[in-house]
Short mmCIF file of C-alpha atoms in Angstrom, two decimals:
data_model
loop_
_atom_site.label_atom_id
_atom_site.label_comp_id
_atom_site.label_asym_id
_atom_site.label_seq_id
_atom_site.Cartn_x
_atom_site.Cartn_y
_atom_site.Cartn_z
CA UNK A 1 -63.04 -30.41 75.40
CA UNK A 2 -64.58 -26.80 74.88
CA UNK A 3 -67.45 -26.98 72.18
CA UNK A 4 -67.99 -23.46 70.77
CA UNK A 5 -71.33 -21.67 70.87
CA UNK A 6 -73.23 -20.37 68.10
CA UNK A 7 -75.87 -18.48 66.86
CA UNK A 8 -78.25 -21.28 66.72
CA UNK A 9 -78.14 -22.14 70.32
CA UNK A 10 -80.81 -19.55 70.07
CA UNK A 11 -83.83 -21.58 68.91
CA UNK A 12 -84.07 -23.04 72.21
CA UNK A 13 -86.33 -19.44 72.39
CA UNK A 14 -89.63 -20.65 71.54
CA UNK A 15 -92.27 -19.32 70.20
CA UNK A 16 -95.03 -18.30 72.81
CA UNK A 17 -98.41 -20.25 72.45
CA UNK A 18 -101.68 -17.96 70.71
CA UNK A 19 -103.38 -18.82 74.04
CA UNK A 20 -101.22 -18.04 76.90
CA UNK A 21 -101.15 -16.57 80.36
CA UNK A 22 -98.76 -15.36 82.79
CA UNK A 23 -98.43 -18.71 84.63
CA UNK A 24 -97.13 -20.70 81.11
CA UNK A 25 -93.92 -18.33 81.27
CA UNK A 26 -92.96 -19.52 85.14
CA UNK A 27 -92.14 -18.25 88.11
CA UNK A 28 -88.56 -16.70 89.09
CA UNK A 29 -87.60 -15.55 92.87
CA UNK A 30 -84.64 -13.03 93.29
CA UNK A 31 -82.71 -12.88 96.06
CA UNK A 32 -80.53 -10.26 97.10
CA UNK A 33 -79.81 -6.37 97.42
CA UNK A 34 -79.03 -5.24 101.06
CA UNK A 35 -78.59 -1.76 101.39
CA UNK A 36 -75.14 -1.25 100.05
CA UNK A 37 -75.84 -3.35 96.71
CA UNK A 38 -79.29 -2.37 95.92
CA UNK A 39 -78.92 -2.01 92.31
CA UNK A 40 -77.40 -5.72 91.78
CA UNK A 41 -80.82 -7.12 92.73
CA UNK A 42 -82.52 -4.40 90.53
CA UNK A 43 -80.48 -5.21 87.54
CA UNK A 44 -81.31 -9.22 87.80
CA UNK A 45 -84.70 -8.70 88.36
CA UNK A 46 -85.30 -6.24 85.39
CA UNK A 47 -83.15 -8.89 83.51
CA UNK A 48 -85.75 -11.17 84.95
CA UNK A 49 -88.72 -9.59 83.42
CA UNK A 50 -87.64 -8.34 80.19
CA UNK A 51 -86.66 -12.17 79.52
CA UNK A 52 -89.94 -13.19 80.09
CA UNK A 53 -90.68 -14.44 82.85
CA UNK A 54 -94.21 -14.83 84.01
CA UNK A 55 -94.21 -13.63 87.81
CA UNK A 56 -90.68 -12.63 89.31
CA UNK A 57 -90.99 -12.08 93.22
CA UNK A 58 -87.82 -9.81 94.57
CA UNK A 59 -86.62 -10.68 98.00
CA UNK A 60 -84.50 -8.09 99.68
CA UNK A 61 -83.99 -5.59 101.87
CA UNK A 62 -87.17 -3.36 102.12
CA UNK A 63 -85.70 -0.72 101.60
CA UNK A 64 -84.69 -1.55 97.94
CA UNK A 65 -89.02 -1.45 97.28
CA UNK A 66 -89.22 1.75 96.40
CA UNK A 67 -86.53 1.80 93.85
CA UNK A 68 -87.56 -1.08 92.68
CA UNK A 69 -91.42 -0.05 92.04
CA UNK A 70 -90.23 2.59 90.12
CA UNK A 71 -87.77 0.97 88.12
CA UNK A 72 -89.58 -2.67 87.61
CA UNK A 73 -93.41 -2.03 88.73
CA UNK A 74 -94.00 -5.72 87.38
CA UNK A 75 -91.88 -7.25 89.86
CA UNK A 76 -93.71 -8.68 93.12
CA UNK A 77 -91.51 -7.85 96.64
CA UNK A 78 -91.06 -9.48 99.75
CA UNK A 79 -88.84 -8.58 102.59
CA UNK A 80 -86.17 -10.53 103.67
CA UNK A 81 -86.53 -10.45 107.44
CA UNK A 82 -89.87 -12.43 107.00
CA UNK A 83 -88.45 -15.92 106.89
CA UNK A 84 -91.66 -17.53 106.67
CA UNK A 85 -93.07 -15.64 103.70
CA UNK A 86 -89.76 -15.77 101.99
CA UNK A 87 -89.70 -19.71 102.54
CA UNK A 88 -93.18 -19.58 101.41
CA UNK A 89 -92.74 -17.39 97.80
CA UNK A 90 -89.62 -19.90 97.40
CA UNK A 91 -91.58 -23.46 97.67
CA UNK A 92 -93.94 -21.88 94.70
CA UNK A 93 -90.73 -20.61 92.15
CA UNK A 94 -89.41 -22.51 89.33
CA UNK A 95 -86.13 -20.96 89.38
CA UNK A 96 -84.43 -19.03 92.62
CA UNK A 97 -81.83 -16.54 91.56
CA UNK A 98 -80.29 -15.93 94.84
CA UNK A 99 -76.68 -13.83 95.23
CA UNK A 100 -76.62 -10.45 93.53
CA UNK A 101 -75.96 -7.74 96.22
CA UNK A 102 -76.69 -10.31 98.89
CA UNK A 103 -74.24 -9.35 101.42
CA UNK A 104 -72.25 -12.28 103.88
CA UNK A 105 -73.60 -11.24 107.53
CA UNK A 106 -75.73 -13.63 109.14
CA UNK A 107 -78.84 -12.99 107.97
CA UNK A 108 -77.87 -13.37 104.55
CA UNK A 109 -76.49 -16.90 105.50
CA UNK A 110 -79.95 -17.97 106.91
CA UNK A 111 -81.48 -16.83 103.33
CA UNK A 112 -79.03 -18.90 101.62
CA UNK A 113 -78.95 -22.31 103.65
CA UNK A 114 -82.93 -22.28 103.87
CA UNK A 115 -83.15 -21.98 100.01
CA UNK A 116 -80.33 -24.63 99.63
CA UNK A 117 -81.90 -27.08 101.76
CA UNK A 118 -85.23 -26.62 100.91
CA UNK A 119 -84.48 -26.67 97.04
CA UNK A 120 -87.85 -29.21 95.55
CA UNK A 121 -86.47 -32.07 93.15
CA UNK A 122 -88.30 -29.96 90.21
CA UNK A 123 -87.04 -26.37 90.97
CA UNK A 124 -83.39 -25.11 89.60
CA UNK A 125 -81.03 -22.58 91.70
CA UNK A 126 -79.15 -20.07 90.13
CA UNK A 127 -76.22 -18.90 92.77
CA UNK A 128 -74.08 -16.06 91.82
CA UNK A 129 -72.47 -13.22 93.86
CA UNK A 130 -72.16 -13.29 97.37
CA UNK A 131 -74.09 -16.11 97.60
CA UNK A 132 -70.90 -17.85 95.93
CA UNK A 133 -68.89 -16.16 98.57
CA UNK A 134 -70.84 -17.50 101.78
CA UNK A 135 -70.75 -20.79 100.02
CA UNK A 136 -66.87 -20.83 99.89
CA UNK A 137 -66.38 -19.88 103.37
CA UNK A 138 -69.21 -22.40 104.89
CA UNK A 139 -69.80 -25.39 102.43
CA UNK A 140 -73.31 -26.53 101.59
CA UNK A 141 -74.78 -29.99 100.54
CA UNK A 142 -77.14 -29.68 97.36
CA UNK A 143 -79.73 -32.09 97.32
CA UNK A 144 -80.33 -31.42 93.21
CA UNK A 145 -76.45 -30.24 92.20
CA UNK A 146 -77.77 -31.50 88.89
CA UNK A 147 -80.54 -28.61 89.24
CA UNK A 148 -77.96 -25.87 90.85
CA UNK A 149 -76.00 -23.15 88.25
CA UNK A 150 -72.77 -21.25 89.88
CA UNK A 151 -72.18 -17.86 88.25
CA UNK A 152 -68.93 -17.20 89.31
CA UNK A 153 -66.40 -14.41 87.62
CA UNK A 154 -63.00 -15.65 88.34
CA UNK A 155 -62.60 -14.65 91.88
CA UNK A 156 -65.35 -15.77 92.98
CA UNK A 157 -64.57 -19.22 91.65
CA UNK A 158 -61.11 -18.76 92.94
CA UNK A 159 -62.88 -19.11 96.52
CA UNK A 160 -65.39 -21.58 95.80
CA UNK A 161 -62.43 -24.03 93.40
CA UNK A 162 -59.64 -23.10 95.64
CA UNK A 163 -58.04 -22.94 91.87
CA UNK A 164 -56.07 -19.60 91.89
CA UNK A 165 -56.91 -17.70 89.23
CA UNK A 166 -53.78 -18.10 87.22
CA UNK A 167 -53.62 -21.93 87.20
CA UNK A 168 -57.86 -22.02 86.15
CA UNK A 169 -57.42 -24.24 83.53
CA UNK A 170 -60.02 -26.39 81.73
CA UNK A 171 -58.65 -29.65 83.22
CA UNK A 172 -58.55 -28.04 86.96
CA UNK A 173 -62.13 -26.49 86.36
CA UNK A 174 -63.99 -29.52 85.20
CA UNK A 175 -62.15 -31.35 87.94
CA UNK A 176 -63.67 -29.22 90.65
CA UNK A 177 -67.01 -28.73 88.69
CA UNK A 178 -67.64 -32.33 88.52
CA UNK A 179 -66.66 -33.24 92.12
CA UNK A 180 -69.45 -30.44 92.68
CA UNK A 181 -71.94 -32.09 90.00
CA UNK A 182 -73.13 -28.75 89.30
CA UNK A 183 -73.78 -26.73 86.34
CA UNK A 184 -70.88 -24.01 86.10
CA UNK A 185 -71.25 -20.73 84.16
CA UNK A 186 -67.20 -19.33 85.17
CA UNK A 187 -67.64 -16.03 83.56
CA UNK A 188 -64.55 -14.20 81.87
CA UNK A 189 -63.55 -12.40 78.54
CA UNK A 190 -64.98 -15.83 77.02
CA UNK A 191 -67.18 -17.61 79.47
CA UNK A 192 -66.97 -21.29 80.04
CA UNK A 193 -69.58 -23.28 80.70
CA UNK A 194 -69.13 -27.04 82.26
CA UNK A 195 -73.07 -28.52 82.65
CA UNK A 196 -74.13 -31.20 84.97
CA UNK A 197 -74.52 -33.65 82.08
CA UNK A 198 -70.85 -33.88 81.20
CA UNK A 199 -70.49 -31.23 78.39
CA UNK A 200 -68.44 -28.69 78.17
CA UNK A 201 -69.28 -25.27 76.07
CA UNK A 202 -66.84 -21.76 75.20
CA UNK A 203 -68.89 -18.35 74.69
CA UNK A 204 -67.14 -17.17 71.63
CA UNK A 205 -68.51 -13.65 72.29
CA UNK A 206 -68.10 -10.81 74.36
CA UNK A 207 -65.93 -7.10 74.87
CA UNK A 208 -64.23 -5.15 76.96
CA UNK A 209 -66.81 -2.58 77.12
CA UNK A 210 -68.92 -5.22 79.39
CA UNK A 211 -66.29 -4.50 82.39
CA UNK A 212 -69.02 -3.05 84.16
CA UNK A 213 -70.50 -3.46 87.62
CA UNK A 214 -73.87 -5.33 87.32
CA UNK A 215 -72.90 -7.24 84.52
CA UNK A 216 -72.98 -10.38 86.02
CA UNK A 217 -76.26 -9.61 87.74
CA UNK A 218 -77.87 -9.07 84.49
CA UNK A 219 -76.74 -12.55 83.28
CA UNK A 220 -77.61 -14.05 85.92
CA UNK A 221 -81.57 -12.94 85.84
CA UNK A 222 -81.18 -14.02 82.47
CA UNK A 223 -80.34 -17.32 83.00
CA UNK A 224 -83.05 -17.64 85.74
CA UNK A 225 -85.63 -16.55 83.28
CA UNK A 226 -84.51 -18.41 80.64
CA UNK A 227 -84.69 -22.03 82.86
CA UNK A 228 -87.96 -20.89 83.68
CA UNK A 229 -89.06 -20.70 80.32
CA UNK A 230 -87.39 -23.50 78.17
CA UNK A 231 -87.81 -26.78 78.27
CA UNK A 232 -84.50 -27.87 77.36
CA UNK A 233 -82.62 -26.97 80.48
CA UNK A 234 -79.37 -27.21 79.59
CA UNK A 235 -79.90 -25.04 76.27
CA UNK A 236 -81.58 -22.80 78.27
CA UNK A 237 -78.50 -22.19 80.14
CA UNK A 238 -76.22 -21.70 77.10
CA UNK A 239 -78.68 -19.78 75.25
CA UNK A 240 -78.56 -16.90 78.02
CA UNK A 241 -75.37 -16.90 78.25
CA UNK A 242 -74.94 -16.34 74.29
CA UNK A 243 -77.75 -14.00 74.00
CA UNK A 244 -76.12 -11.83 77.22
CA UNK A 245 -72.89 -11.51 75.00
CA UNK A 246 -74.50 -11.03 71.40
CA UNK A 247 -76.74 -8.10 72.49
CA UNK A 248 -73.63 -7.01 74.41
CA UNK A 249 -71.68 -7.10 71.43
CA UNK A 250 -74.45 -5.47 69.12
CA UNK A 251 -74.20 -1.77 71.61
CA UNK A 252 -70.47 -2.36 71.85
CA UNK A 253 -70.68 -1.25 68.40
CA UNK A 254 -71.37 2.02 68.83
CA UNK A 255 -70.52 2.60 72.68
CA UNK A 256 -67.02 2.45 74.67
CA UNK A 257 -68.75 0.88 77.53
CA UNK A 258 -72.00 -1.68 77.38
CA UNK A 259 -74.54 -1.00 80.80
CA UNK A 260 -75.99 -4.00 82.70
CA UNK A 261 -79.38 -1.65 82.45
CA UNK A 262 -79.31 -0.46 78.23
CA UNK A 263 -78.80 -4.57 77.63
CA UNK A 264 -81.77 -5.70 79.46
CA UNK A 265 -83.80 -3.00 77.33
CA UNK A 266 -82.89 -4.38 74.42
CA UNK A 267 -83.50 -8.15 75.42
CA UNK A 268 -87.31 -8.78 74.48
CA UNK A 269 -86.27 -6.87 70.61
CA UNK A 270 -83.58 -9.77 70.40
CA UNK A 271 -85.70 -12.77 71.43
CA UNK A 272 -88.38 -11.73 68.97
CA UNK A 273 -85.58 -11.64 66.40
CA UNK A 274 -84.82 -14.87 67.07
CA UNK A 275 -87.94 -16.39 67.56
CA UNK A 276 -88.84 -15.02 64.04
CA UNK A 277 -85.82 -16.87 62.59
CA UNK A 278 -85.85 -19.82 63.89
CA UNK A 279 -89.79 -20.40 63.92
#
């Protein structure tokens, strides 16, 4: 059964200590953004940031650094070809966001099995994009599925489910989801959301004017951020997903079409909100 969401799945936002420091707000890697899909990897690293996170390391293609040193200047960068350094950032993150504007050739693969395998019993995977799409076509063991979140819009989980997209009910989803034993975040008009620990949650919100390339990618920094954050993991994951649509909904108001990039701005204004109302 779906449970819906509501507005008060956002106290999981907490209030930040008097006496903090960058390392008490975690550490997020994103992975992604060869040179055709550059701006996916920008868009969930700003989303990243402006969540919160402490230190967010980018790994991608280098030559995504420039744009991303003037877009997100706070962001740390690595490139992907070093193997060793990106294994390396990876054993010290939290949270590894790895998918937006990956790409499927072989290099990309390499990224994605040495994160998978290498995944630490206390550090959470978010997969979205092609990440999802590489793990369709050549199946991968988690060692933590209770610690891994798929982002997939409806095609994507199409390939991953083998559920056509028509027949993607809730009894075929949580079917597939818990033969996985992952958290599942199926994004679409009203996004579902099937968690690891046998609950089952319905986004209430959302519009048509977030039919927009990058959308996802946004979410999906979000969600990394968030994990990193929160104690409550699971709440975590819901409360990104229902802050995503509620800011989304607030610009919707007075735009035809929301942006992946004029959400993000607009994220740190919201969690204060929230943080002031429910603390």
């Amino acid at each position: 059964m779906l449970t819906a969401l509501d507005e008060t799945i956002l106290s999981t936002i907490a209030r930040r200590p008097l006496i903090s420091h960058k390392g008490n707000f975690g550490r997020v890697c994103c992975i992604g953004g060869n040179l055709k899909y550059g701006g996916a990897i920008i868009l969930a690293t700003e989303a990243c940031v402006y969540s919160g996170t402490g230190l967010t390391t980018t790994i991608c293609d280098k030559e995504n650094r420039p744009a991303i040193h003037a877009r997100t200047p706070e962001a740390m960068i690595v490139d992907w070809q070093n193997l060793v350094e990106v294994d390396r950032v990876c054993q010290t993150a939290d949270v590894i966001v790895i998918g937006p504007g990956l790409g499927d050739d072989p290099q990309c693969r390499t990224i994605l099995q040495q994160v998978i395998q290498n995944q630490k019993e206390n550090q959470w995977l978010v997969i979205d994009g092609s990440a999802l799409s590489i793990m369709a076509e050549f199946p991968m063991d988690f060692q933590y599925p209770a610690k891994v979140v798929l982002t997939p819009h409806q095609m994507e989980w199409q390939r991953v489910s083998q559920i056509a997209i028509k027949d993607q009910t809730f009894e075929k989803n949580l079917a597939v989801q818990q033969k996985l034993q992952t958290n599942v975040v199926l994004k679409s008009h009203q996004t579902q959301i099937y968690l690891a620990n046998q609950t089952q949650f319905i986004n209430p919100l959302g519009n048509p004017g977030m039919a927009t390339g990058g959308m996802g990618d946004s979410l999906a920094g979000m969600i990394g951020s968030f994990l990193a954050q929160f104690t409550d993991k699971e709440k975590a994951i819901l409360a990104a997903v229902y802050l995503h649509s509620f800011i989304a909904d607030k610009i919707a108001q007075e735009s035809y079409v929301v942006l992946p990039s004029q959400l993000i701005q607009k994220i740190p204004y919201w969690m204060d909100y929230f943080v002031k109302v429910y603390h």
